Amino acid sequence: MRRLLILVALVLAWGMPAHADDISASGRGVVRIVTIAVVGDEVVGFGHGSGFAVAPNRIVTNAHVVELASRYPDNVVIGVVPSEGDKSFQGTLIKIDTARDLALIEFTGVKLPPLTLYSGGVQDGEALIALGYPGNVDLATARSAADFITPQSPVRSQGGFAGLRMLQGTSVLLHTASIARGNSGGPLLDRCGRVLGVNSAITRADEGDSTFAFAIAGTELGAFLREAGQPFATVDIPCTSIEDRIAADRSADEQARVNAEEKARAVAAKAESDRQDAIAQARSRNEAMRENFMAGAAVLLVLGALAVAGGGLLLSRDRRREGYGVAAGGGVLILGAIALFFSRPGFDETKVIPVPEAHGAAAVSTAALGRMVCTLVPERSRVTVTTTDKVDLDVGNDGCVNGRTQYAESGKRWQRVLVPDQEQTVSVLDFDPDTRTYTNTRYLLSSEQMQSARALRATVPLKTCSSDQSARAALAAQQQSVRAALPPVYNEKLVYSCTAAAEGPPAE
């Protein structure tokens, strides 16, 4: 009872989660970059820009944002101010490329959710979003220097893609999202929150000219990171809006319902056809058996009549003993004929049960499916920031996956809710043994939401594989409490089709 009250309190404390927003999720990996120049004990210079995480402890920004730190490393301090939390951290310049206007900074003290680069093409007029910390907003709202090192969410602005250009030998994206000094180093995103480029400059707006912005292209950023030996996540699947994905899911669910109804009707029709065939065959066998009974009765009747007649003949010749014996035998045969005639089998079609076919439907089995390789089905998925490598699964008895993780029953499927310690993501993993479909539904959450999710996860008692059905039932109930507290809409839905794996080492 006490545990149940704790669960209810945690769910209520989480409150009504916000709508899943890809841009807000990416914004949690965006930071303010602050540079402070010090000579002796005196601050002689201050600058700031934006940046974003490409690894939990590594930040990309513009070279011109941290150029002073590269020239005067002993006198310029780099500050990294996350968008969440209550602390800022000191950064170290790892690599700088002034030609591309890119820099890589490392810091410690907190782990940020890295952003993912989009390696596909951008269409003319496509909606783009800039995230960062524009200086004109800071000047209007900051009350003191401390405000510049206080974590706060980045400012977003939206515009359209206006084409590819070359700027001083570097490939850049031209766009119309509003940016200002201070946005330098911040990401330019697509609608799914993937990085398309790094905002770096704006055009002059003399005499009422329209303002355009430049962002260093993702291809340049990727080359810079590879030269720095910095791994980064990338996807090439075009952005699908959450509305389109949900509508497609709804359509797929409706189609699945129609298919299920059609299959049920086909199964019912087949069952009725099988029943009618079984009735016809049973009736035919019954008629043949009745005819055999009647034929047997006729034979006995004839034999009995002949015996009675023979007995009468013997009696007429004064052979009484033999006559009575033969006549009695004839009577017995006649009685047998009557009994056989009336014992002929009847027919009741309601008692006919068709013999099921060997390949008929069976109950869902908890037997092991073994090792499988699962491949993404793009047309059924919504991919925003996750790489889509193949997934190895080893599904054992009673929902034991990869020999270590216990999944709980969810209808005919196996399900596990993962709440990691090092990521700001909750994943609902679902495996359907009937169709061998593996689904990873991901929710990209704020640090506050993750704390609540981890508190709920702490109440889940079953961590490793178990054949105890009651323990799995308890796991299912606990996981449902975590699911109930998740946002109503997911960020990603990765759907995989699984096939049997070739012989080899077990999945890890």
PDB file of N, CA and C in Angstrom, residues 124-216:
ATOM      1  N   ASP A 124      14.441  24.031 -51.220  1.00  0.00           N
ATOM      2  CA  ASP A 124      14.230  25.476 -51.232  1.00  0.00           C
ATOM      3  C   ASP A 124      12.929  25.830 -50.513  1.00  0.00           C
ATOM      4  N   GLY A 125      13.004  26.817 -49.632  1.00  0.00           N
ATOM      5  CA  GLY A 125      11.829  27.249 -48.893  1.00  0.00           C
ATOM      6  C   GLY A 125      11.500  26.411 -47.682  1.00  0.00           C
ATOM      7  N   GLU A 126      12.265  25.348 -47.444  1.00  0.00           N
ATOM      8  CA  GLU A 126      11.988  24.479 -46.296  1.00  0.00           C
ATOM      9  C   GLU A 126      12.132  25.259 -44.997  1.00  0.00           C
ATOM     10  N   ALA A 127      11.216  24.986 -44.056  1.00  0.00           N
ATOM     11  CA  ALA A 127      11.243  25.679 -42.769  1.00  0.00           C
ATOM     12  C   ALA A 127      12.458  25.251 -41.959  1.00  0.00           C
ATOM     13  N   LEU A 128      13.189  26.240 -41.422  1.00  0.00           N
ATOM     14  CA  LEU A 128      14.376  25.998 -40.606  1.00  0.00           C
ATOM     15  C   LEU A 128      14.234  26.763 -39.295  1.00  0.00           C
ATOM     16  N   ILE A 129      14.892  26.286 -38.268  1.00  0.00           N
ATOM     17  CA  ILE A 129      14.802  26.916 -36.937  1.00  0.00           C
ATOM     18  C   ILE A 129      16.207  27.190 -36.418  1.00  0.00           C
ATOM     19  N   ALA A 130      16.427  28.392 -35.946  1.00  0.00           N
ATOM     20  CA  ALA A 130      17.698  28.766 -35.325  1.00  0.00           C
ATOM     21  C   ALA A 130      17.512  28.793 -33.813  1.00  0.00           C
ATOM     22  N   LEU A 131      18.480  28.234 -33.101  1.00  0.00           N
ATOM     23  CA  LEU A 131      18.490  28.276 -31.644  1.00  0.00           C
ATOM     24  C   LEU A 131      19.767  28.953 -31.175  1.00  0.00           C
ATOM     25  N   GLY A 132      19.652  29.749 -30.145  1.00  0.00           N
ATOM     26  CA  GLY A 132      20.836  30.406 -29.609  1.00  0.00           C
ATOM     27  C   GLY A 132      20.476  31.509 -28.639  1.00  0.00           C
ATOM     28  N   TYR A 133      21.452  32.362 -28.368  1.00  0.00           N
ATOM     29  CA  TYR A 133      21.306  33.423 -27.377  1.00  0.00           C
ATOM     30  C   TYR A 133      21.631  34.770 -28.018  1.00  0.00           C
ATOM     31  N   PRO A 134      20.664  35.350 -28.733  1.00  0.00           N
ATOM     32  CA  PRO A 134      20.921  36.625 -29.427  1.00  0.00           C
ATOM     33  C   PRO A 134      21.247  37.742 -28.437  1.00  0.00           C
ATOM     34  N   GLY A 135      22.288  38.525 -28.770  1.00  0.00           N
ATOM     35  CA  GLY A 135      22.744  39.569 -27.857  1.00  0.00           C
ATOM     36  C   GLY A 135      21.722  40.657 -27.630  1.00  0.00           C
ATOM     37  N   ASN A 136      20.912  40.999 -28.651  1.00  0.00           N
ATOM     38  CA  ASN A 136      19.946  42.075 -28.445  1.00  0.00           C
ATOM     39  C   ASN A 136      18.870  41.680 -27.433  1.00  0.00           C
ATOM     40  N   VAL A 137      18.545  40.365 -27.366  1.00  0.00           N
ATOM     41  CA  VAL A 137      17.611  39.906 -26.335  1.00  0.00           C
ATOM     42  C   VAL A 137      18.269  39.992 -24.967  1.00  0.00           C
ATOM     43  N   ASP A 138      19.535  39.579 -24.889  1.00  0.00           N
ATOM     44  CA  ASP A 138      20.249  39.639 -23.613  1.00  0.00           C
ATOM     45  C   ASP A 138      20.361  41.075 -23.100  1.00  0.00           C
ATOM     46  N   LEU A 139      20.681  42.024 -23.989  1.00  0.00           N
ATOM     47  CA  LEU A 139      20.822  43.413 -23.580  1.00  0.00           C
ATOM     48  C   LEU A 139      19.500  43.972 -23.056  1.00  0.00           C
ATOM     49  N   ALA A 140      18.401  43.477 -23.635  1.00  0.00           N
ATOM     50  CA  ALA A 140      17.092  43.986 -23.217  1.00  0.00           C
ATOM     51  C   ALA A 140      16.620  43.370 -21.915  1.00  0.00           C
ATOM     52  N   THR A 141      17.090  42.168 -21.591  1.00  0.00           N
ATOM     53  CA  THR A 141      16.549  41.449 -20.427  1.00  0.00           C
ATOM     54  C   THR A 141      17.534  41.266 -19.285  1.00  0.00           C
ATOM     55  N   ALA A 142      18.841  41.307 -19.572  1.00  0.00           N
ATOM     56  CA  ALA A 142      19.831  41.059 -18.514  1.00  0.00           C
ATOM     57  C   ALA A 142      19.873  42.227 -17.538  1.00  0.00           C
ATOM     58  N   ARG A 143      19.864  41.928 -16.243  1.00  0.00           N
ATOM     59  CA  ARG A 143      19.935  42.966 -15.225  1.00  0.00           C
ATOM     60  C   ARG A 143      21.339  43.104 -14.648  1.00  0.00           C
ATOM     61  N   SER A 144      22.139  42.034 -14.840  1.00  0.00           N
ATOM     62  CA  SER A 144      23.514  42.093 -14.348  1.00  0.00           C
ATOM     63  C   SER A 144      24.356  41.110 -15.142  1.00  0.00           C
ATOM     64  N   ALA A 145      25.668  41.156 -14.918  1.00  0.00           N
ATOM     65  CA  ALA A 145      26.562  40.229 -15.610  1.00  0.00           C
ATOM     66  C   ALA A 145      26.267  38.790 -15.225  1.00  0.00           C
ATOM     67  N   ALA A 146      25.710  38.583 -14.024  1.00  0.00           N
ATOM     68  CA  ALA A 146      25.412  37.221 -13.573  1.00  0.00           C
ATOM     69  C   ALA A 146      24.366  36.551 -14.453  1.00  0.00           C
ATOM     70  N   ASP A 147      23.509  37.374 -15.090  1.00  0.00           N
ATOM     71  CA  ASP A 147      22.477  36.790 -15.947  1.00  0.00           C
ATOM     72  C   ASP A 147      23.089  36.066 -17.147  1.00  0.00           C
ATOM     73  N   PHE A 148      24.296  36.464 -17.540  1.00  0.00           N
ATOM     74  CA  PHE A 148      24.930  35.848 -18.702  1.00  0.00           C
ATOM     75  C   PHE A 148      25.481  34.450 -18.379  1.00  0.00           C
ATOM     76  N   ILE A 149      25.631  34.135 -17.100  1.00  0.00           N
ATOM     77  CA  ILE A 149      26.124  32.806 -16.729  1.00  0.00           C
ATOM     78  C   ILE A 149      25.063  32.019 -15.954  1.00  0.00           C
ATOM     79  N   THR A 150      23.825  32.454 -16.085  1.00  0.00           N
ATOM     80  CA  THR A 150      22.702  31.744 -15.471  1.00  0.00           C
ATOM     81  C   THR A 150      22.007  30.904 -16.537  1.00  0.00           C
ATOM     82  N   PRO A 151      21.878  29.588 -16.323  1.00  0.00           N
ATOM     83  CA  PRO A 151      21.241  28.741 -17.335  1.00  0.00           C
ATOM     84  C   PRO A 151      19.818  29.194 -17.664  1.00  0.00           C
ATOM     85  N   GLN A 152      19.513  29.230 -18.937  1.00  0.00           N
ATOM     86  CA  GLN A 152      18.164  29.503 -19.398  1.00  0.00           C
ATOM     87  C   GLN A 152      18.001  28.922 -20.794  1.00  0.00           C
ATOM     88  N   SER A 153      16.766  28.684 -21.194  1.00  0.00           N
ATOM     89  CA  SER A 153      16.504  28.051 -22.493  1.00  0.00           C
ATOM     90  C   SER A 153      16.889  28.989 -23.627  1.00  0.00           C
ATOM     91  N   PRO A 154      17.339  28.439 -24.756  1.00  0.00           N
ATOM     92  CA  PRO A 154      17.725  29.272 -25.889  1.00  0.00           C
ATOM     93  C   PRO A 154      16.503  29.881 -26.583  1.00  0.00           C
ATOM     94  N   VAL A 155      16.760  30.937 -27.312  1.00  0.00           N
ATOM     95  CA  VAL A 155      15.722  31.611 -28.103  1.00  0.00           C
ATOM     96  C   VAL A 155      15.627  30.919 -29.458  1.00  0.00           C
ATOM     97  N   ARG A 156      14.390  30.687 -29.893  1.00  0.00           N
ATOM     98  CA  ARG A 156      14.206  30.079 -31.205  1.00  0.00           C
ATOM     99  C   ARG A 156      13.594  31.083 -32.175  1.00  0.00           C
ATOM    100  N   SER A 157      13.998  30.972 -33.430  1.00  0.00           N
ATOM    101  CA  SER A 157      13.381  31.771 -34.497  1.00  0.00           C
ATOM    102  C   SER A 157      13.283  30.899 -35.735  1.00  0.00           C
ATOM    103  N   GLN A 158      12.296  31.174 -36.556  1.00  0.00           N
ATOM    104  CA  GLN A 158      12.041  30.320 -37.717  1.00  0.00           C
ATOM    105  C   GLN A 158      12.137  31.119 -39.009  1.00  0.00           C
ATOM    106  N   GLY A 159      12.650  30.469 -40.016  1.00  0.00           N
ATOM    107  CA  GLY A 159      12.738  31.081 -41.334  1.00  0.00           C
ATOM    108  C   GLY A 159      12.720  30.008 -42.403  1.00  0.00           C
ATOM    109  N   GLY A 160      13.147  30.371 -43.590  1.00  0.00           N
ATOM    110  CA  GLY A 160      13.157  29.419 -44.696  1.00  0.00           C
ATOM    111  C   GLY A 160      14.536  29.293 -45.309  1.00  0.00           C
ATOM    112  N   PHE A 161      14.775  28.157 -45.952  1.00  0.00           N
ATOM    113  CA  PHE A 161      16.046  27.929 -46.640  1.00  0.00           C
ATOM    114  C   PHE A 161      16.052  28.725 -47.934  1.00  0.00           C
ATOM    115  N   ALA A 162      17.137  29.493 -48.145  1.00  0.00           N
ATOM    116  CA  ALA A 162      17.213  30.369 -49.313  1.00  0.00           C
ATOM    117  C   ALA A 162      18.303  29.964 -50.290  1.00  0.00           C
ATOM    118  N   GLY A 163      18.992  28.849 -50.032  1.00  0.00           N
ATOM    119  CA  GLY A 163      19.964  28.369 -50.996  1.00  0.00           C
ATOM    120  C   GLY A 163      21.333  28.130 -50.396  1.00  0.00           C
ATOM    121  N   LEU A 164      22.197  27.484 -51.185  1.00  0.00           N
ATOM    122  CA  LEU A 164      23.588  27.229 -50.801  1.00  0.00           C
ATOM    123  C   LEU A 164      24.480  28.311 -51.398  1.00  0.00           C
ATOM    124  N   ARG A 165      25.456  28.740 -50.639  1.00  0.00           N
ATOM    125  CA  ARG A 165      26.401  29.741 -51.109  1.00  0.00           C
ATOM    126  C   ARG A 165      27.802  29.365 -50.630  1.00  0.00           C
ATOM    127  N   MET A 166      28.804  30.060 -51.160  1.00  0.00           N
ATOM    128  CA  MET A 166      30.177  29.953 -50.673  1.00  0.00           C
ATOM    129  C   MET A 166      30.534  31.276 -50.014  1.00  0.00           C
ATOM    130  N   LEU A 167      31.070  31.203 -48.807  1.00  0.00           N
ATOM    131  CA  LEU A 167      31.457  32.395 -48.070  1.00  0.00           C
ATOM    132  C   LEU A 167      32.916  32.236 -47.660  1.00  0.00           C
ATOM    133  N   GLN A 168      33.776  32.981 -48.335  1.00  0.00           N
ATOM    134  CA  GLN A 168      35.216  32.918 -48.068  1.00  0.00           C
ATOM    135  C   GLN A 168      35.728  31.477 -48.134  1.00  0.00           C
ATOM    136  N   GLY A 169      35.275  30.765 -49.171  1.00  0.00           N
ATOM    137  CA  GLY A 169      35.752  29.412 -49.422  1.00  0.00           C
ATOM    138  C   GLY A 169      35.053  28.331 -48.612  1.00  0.00           C
ATOM    139  N   THR A 170      34.060  28.685 -47.826  1.00  0.00           N
ATOM    140  CA  THR A 170      33.348  27.718 -46.996  1.00  0.00           C
ATOM    141  C   THR A 170      31.899  27.612 -47.460  1.00  0.00           C
ATOM    142  N   SER A 171      31.386  26.394 -47.557  1.00  0.00           N
ATOM    143  CA  SER A 171      30.003  26.172 -47.959  1.00  0.00           C
ATOM    144  C   SER A 171      29.074  26.588 -46.824  1.00  0.00           C
ATOM    145  N   VAL A 172      28.094  27.428 -47.143  1.00  0.00           N
ATOM    146  CA  VAL A 172      27.159  27.922 -46.131  1.00  0.00           C
ATOM    147  C   VAL A 172      25.729  27.790 -46.633  1.00  0.00           C
ATOM    148  N   LEU A 173      24.810  27.741 -45.668  1.00  0.00           N
ATOM    149  CA  LEU A 173      23.384  27.762 -45.961  1.00  0.00           C
ATOM    150  C   LEU A 173      22.870  29.181 -45.775  1.00  0.00           C
ATOM    151  N   LEU A 174      22.176  29.686 -46.773  1.00  0.00           N
ATOM    152  CA  LEU A 174      21.553  31.006 -46.684  1.00  0.00           C
ATOM    153  C   LEU A 174      20.115  30.808 -46.217  1.00  0.00           C
ATOM    154  N   HIS A 175      19.711  31.547 -45.180  1.00  0.00           N
ATOM    155  CA  HIS A 175      18.345  31.348 -44.658  1.00  0.00           C
ATOM    156  C   HIS A 175      17.793  32.655 -44.102  1.00  0.00           C
ATOM    157  N   THR A 176      16.516  32.635 -43.748  1.00  0.00           N
ATOM    158  CA  THR A 176      15.838  33.858 -43.308  1.00  0.00           C
ATOM    159  C   THR A 176      15.412  33.823 -41.844  1.00  0.00           C
ATOM    160  N   ALA A 177      15.866  32.827 -41.074  1.00  0.00           N
ATOM    161  CA  ALA A 177      15.570  32.825 -39.637  1.00  0.00           C
ATOM    162  C   ALA A 177      16.294  34.005 -38.983  1.00  0.00           C
ATOM    163  N   SER A 178      15.615  34.696 -38.087  1.00  0.00           N
ATOM    164  CA  SER A 178      16.191  35.885 -37.462  1.00  0.00           C
ATOM    165  C   SER A 178      17.266  35.493 -36.452  1.00  0.00           C
ATOM    166  N   ILE A 179      18.466  35.995 -36.665  1.00  0.00           N
ATOM    167  CA  ILE A 179      19.544  35.804 -35.689  1.00  0.00           C
ATOM    168  C   ILE A 179      20.246  37.137 -35.478  1.00  0.00           C
ATOM    169  N   ALA A 180      21.018  37.209 -34.407  1.00  0.00           N
ATOM    170  CA  ALA A 180      21.753  38.436 -34.078  1.00  0.00           C
ATOM    171  C   ALA A 180      23.088  38.042 -33.476  1.00  0.00           C
ATOM    172  N   ARG A 181      23.932  39.067 -33.192  1.00  0.00           N
ATOM    173  CA  ARG A 181      25.180  38.767 -32.507  1.00  0.00           C
ATOM    174  C   ARG A 181      24.848  38.043 -31.205  1.00  0.00           C
ATOM    175  N   GLY A 182      25.539  36.970 -30.950  1.00  0.00           N
ATOM    176  CA  GLY A 182      25.203  36.111 -29.813  1.00  0.00           C
ATOM    177  C   GLY A 182      24.646  34.774 -30.283  1.00  0.00           C
ATOM    178  N   ASN A 183      24.004  34.761 -31.460  1.00  0.00           N
ATOM    179  CA  ASN A 183      23.570  33.498 -32.069  1.00  0.00           C
ATOM    180  C   ASN A 183      24.749  32.731 -32.672  1.00  0.00           C
ATOM    181  N   SER A 184      25.885  33.419 -32.841  1.00  0.00           N
ATOM    182  CA  SER A 184      27.043  32.782 -33.473  1.00  0.00           C
ATOM    183  C   SER A 184      27.401  31.483 -32.766  1.00  0.00           C
ATOM    184  N   GLY A 185      27.523  30.416 -33.527  1.00  0.00           N
ATOM    185  CA  GLY A 185      27.863  29.108 -32.980  1.00  0.00           C
ATOM    186  C   GLY A 185      26.667  28.252 -32.640  1.00  0.00           C
ATOM    187  N   GLY A 186      25.474  28.838 -32.663  1.00  0.00           N
ATOM    188  CA  GLY A 186      24.264  28.069 -32.378  1.00  0.00           C
ATOM    189  C   GLY A 186      23.835  27.243 -33.579  1.00  0.00           C
ATOM    190  N   PRO A 187      22.985  26.229 -33.370  1.00  0.00           N
ATOM    191  CA  PRO A 187      22.603  25.346 -34.470  1.00  0.00           C
ATOM    192  C   PRO A 187      21.467  25.903 -35.317  1.00  0.00           C
ATOM    193  N   LEU A 188      21.505  25.561 -36.590  1.00  0.00           N
ATOM    194  CA  LEU A 188      20.376  25.747 -37.495  1.00  0.00           C
ATOM    195  C   LEU A 188      19.766  24.366 -37.697  1.00  0.00           C
ATOM    196  N   LEU A 189      18.492  24.219 -37.370  1.00  0.00           N
ATOM    197  CA  LEU A 189      17.848  22.914 -37.309  1.00  0.00           C
ATOM    198  C   LEU A 189      16.751  22.768 -38.351  1.00  0.00           C
ATOM    199  N   ASP A 190      16.454  21.512 -38.694  1.00  0.00           N
ATOM    200  CA  ASP A 190      15.239  21.253 -39.449  1.00  0.00           C
ATOM    201  C   ASP A 190      14.087  21.082 -38.463  1.00  0.00           C
ATOM    202  N   ARG A 191      12.884  20.781 -38.971  1.00  0.00           N
ATOM    203  CA  ARG A 191      11.693  20.698 -38.110  1.00  0.00           C
ATOM    204  C   ARG A 191      11.780  19.558 -37.102  1.00  0.00           C
ATOM    205  N   CYS A 192      12.632  18.563 -37.373  1.00  0.00           N
ATOM    206  CA  CYS A 192      12.782  17.434 -36.458  1.00  0.00           C
ATOM    207  C   CYS A 192      13.905  17.646 -35.451  1.00  0.00           C
ATOM    208  N   GLY A 193      14.536  18.836 -35.484  1.00  0.00           N
ATOM    209  CA  GLY A 193      15.567  19.128 -34.496  1.00  0.00           C
ATOM    210  C   GLY A 193      16.938  18.610 -34.859  1.00  0.00           C
ATOM    211  N   ARG A 194      17.173  18.241 -36.130  1.00  0.00           N
ATOM    212  CA  ARG A 194      18.504  17.797 -36.556  1.00  0.00           C
ATOM    213  C   ARG A 194      19.314  18.997 -37.048  1.00  0.00           C
ATOM    214  N   VAL A 195      20.623  18.946 -36.835  1.00  0.00           N
ATOM    215  CA  VAL A 195      21.498  20.062 -37.198  1.00  0.00           C
ATOM    216  C   VAL A 195      21.732  20.081 -38.704  1.00  0.00           C
ATOM    217  N   LEU A 196      21.451  21.234 -39.308  1.00  0.00           N
ATOM    218  CA  LEU A 196      21.746  21.449 -40.728  1.00  0.00           C
ATOM    219  C   LEU A 196      23.007  22.287 -40.900  1.00  0.00           C
ATOM    220  N   GLY A 197      23.284  23.137 -39.933  1.00  0.00           N
ATOM    221  CA  GLY A 197      24.447  24.008 -40.030  1.00  0.00           C
ATOM    222  C   GLY A 197      24.685  24.739 -38.725  1.00  0.00           C
ATOM    223  N   VAL A 198      25.731  25.584 -38.727  1.00  0.00           N
ATOM    224  CA  VAL A 198      26.119  26.363 -37.549  1.00  0.00           C
ATOM    225  C   VAL A 198      26.005  27.845 -37.905  1.00  0.00           C
ATOM    226  N   ASN A 199      25.088  28.560 -37.259  1.00  0.00           N
ATOM    227  CA  ASN A 199      24.895  29.981 -37.552  1.00  0.00           C
ATOM    228  C   ASN A 199      26.170  30.756 -37.274  1.00  0.00           C
ATOM    229  N   SER A 200      26.528  31.648 -38.228  1.00  0.00           N
ATOM    230  CA  SER A 200      27.819  32.329 -38.082  1.00  0.00           C
ATOM    231  C   SER A 200      27.803  33.802 -38.442  1.00  0.00           C
ATOM    232  N   ALA A 201      26.882  34.247 -39.303  1.00  0.00           N
ATOM    233  CA  ALA A 201      26.944  35.641 -39.752  1.00  0.00           C
ATOM    234  C   ALA A 201      25.594  36.059 -40.316  1.00  0.00           C
ATOM    235  N   ILE A 202      25.415  37.380 -40.434  1.00  0.00           N
ATOM    236  CA  ILE A 202      24.217  37.925 -41.072  1.00  0.00           C
ATOM    237  C   ILE A 202      24.674  38.954 -42.103  1.00  0.00           C
ATOM    238  N   THR A 203      23.799  39.219 -43.065  1.00  0.00           N
ATOM    239  CA  THR A 203      24.097  40.249 -44.059  1.00  0.00           C
ATOM    240  C   THR A 203      23.787  41.623 -43.479  1.00  0.00           C
ATOM    241  N   ARG A 204      24.373  42.630 -44.033  1.00  0.00           N
ATOM    242  CA  ARG A 204      24.070  43.993 -43.614  1.00  0.00           C
ATOM    243  C   ARG A 204      22.707  44.398 -44.154  1.00  0.00           C
ATOM    244  N   ALA A 205      22.029  45.215 -43.410  1.00  0.00           N
ATOM    245  CA  ALA A 205      20.684  45.637 -43.809  1.00  0.00           C
ATOM    246  C   ALA A 205      20.651  47.143 -44.042  1.00  0.00           C
ATOM    247  N   ASP A 206      21.564  47.604 -44.891  1.00  0.00           N
ATOM    248  CA  ASP A 206      21.619  49.034 -45.186  1.00  0.00           C
ATOM    249  C   ASP A 206      20.425  49.461 -46.023  1.00  0.00           C
ATOM    250  N   GLU A 207      19.917  50.662 -45.741  1.00  0.00           N
ATOM    251  CA  GLU A 207      18.862  51.287 -46.532  1.00  0.00           C
ATOM    252  C   GLU A 207      17.655  50.369 -46.708  1.00  0.00           C
ATOM    253  N   GLY A 208      17.304  49.676 -45.621  1.00  0.00           N
ATOM    254  CA  GLY A 208      16.082  48.871 -45.653  1.00  0.00           C
ATOM    255  C   GLY A 208      16.206  47.537 -46.339  1.00  0.00           C
ATOM    256  N   ASP A 209      17.446  47.118 -46.659  1.00  0.00           N
ATOM    257  CA  ASP A 209      17.595  45.810 -47.306  1.00  0.00           C
ATOM    258  C   ASP A 209      17.145  44.699 -46.361  1.00  0.00           C
ATOM    259  N   SER A 210      16.610  43.628 -46.945  1.00  0.00           N
ATOM    260  CA  SER A 210      16.235  42.460 -46.142  1.00  0.00           C
ATOM    261  C   SER A 210      17.487  41.818 -45.562  1.00  0.00           C
ATOM    262  N   THR A 211      17.337  41.257 -44.357  1.00  0.00           N
ATOM    263  CA  THR A 211      18.462  40.605 -43.689  1.00  0.00           C
ATOM    264  C   THR A 211      18.420  39.108 -43.952  1.00  0.00           C
ATOM    265  N   PHE A 212      19.553  38.553 -44.346  1.00  0.00           N
ATOM    266  CA  PHE A 212      19.709  37.111 -44.503  1.00  0.00           C
ATOM    267  C   PHE A 212      20.796  36.635 -43.549  1.00  0.00           C
ATOM    268  N   ALA A 213      20.749  35.363 -43.241  1.00  0.00           N
ATOM    269  CA  ALA A 213      21.733  34.798 -42.311  1.00  0.00           C
ATOM    270  C   ALA A 213      22.498  33.682 -43.006  1.00  0.00           C
ATOM    271  N   PHE A 214      23.719  33.453 -42.526  1.00  0.00           N
ATOM    272  CA  PHE A 214      24.566  32.384 -43.043  1.00  0.00           C
ATOM    273  C   PHE A 214      24.823  31.359 -41.940  1.00  0.00           C
ATOM    274  N   ALA A 215      24.751  30.109 -42.324  1.00  0.00           N
ATOM    275  CA  ALA A 215      25.091  29.021 -41.396  1.00  0.00           C
ATOM    276  C   ALA A 215      26.084  28.107 -42.097  1.00  0.00           C
ATOM    277  N   ILE A 216      27.170  27.802 -41.418  1.00  0.00           N
ATOM    278  CA  ILE A 216      28.173  26.887 -41.981  1.00  0.00           C
ATOM    279  C   ILE A 216      27.508  25.540 -42.225  1.00  0.00           C
TER     280      ILE A 216
END
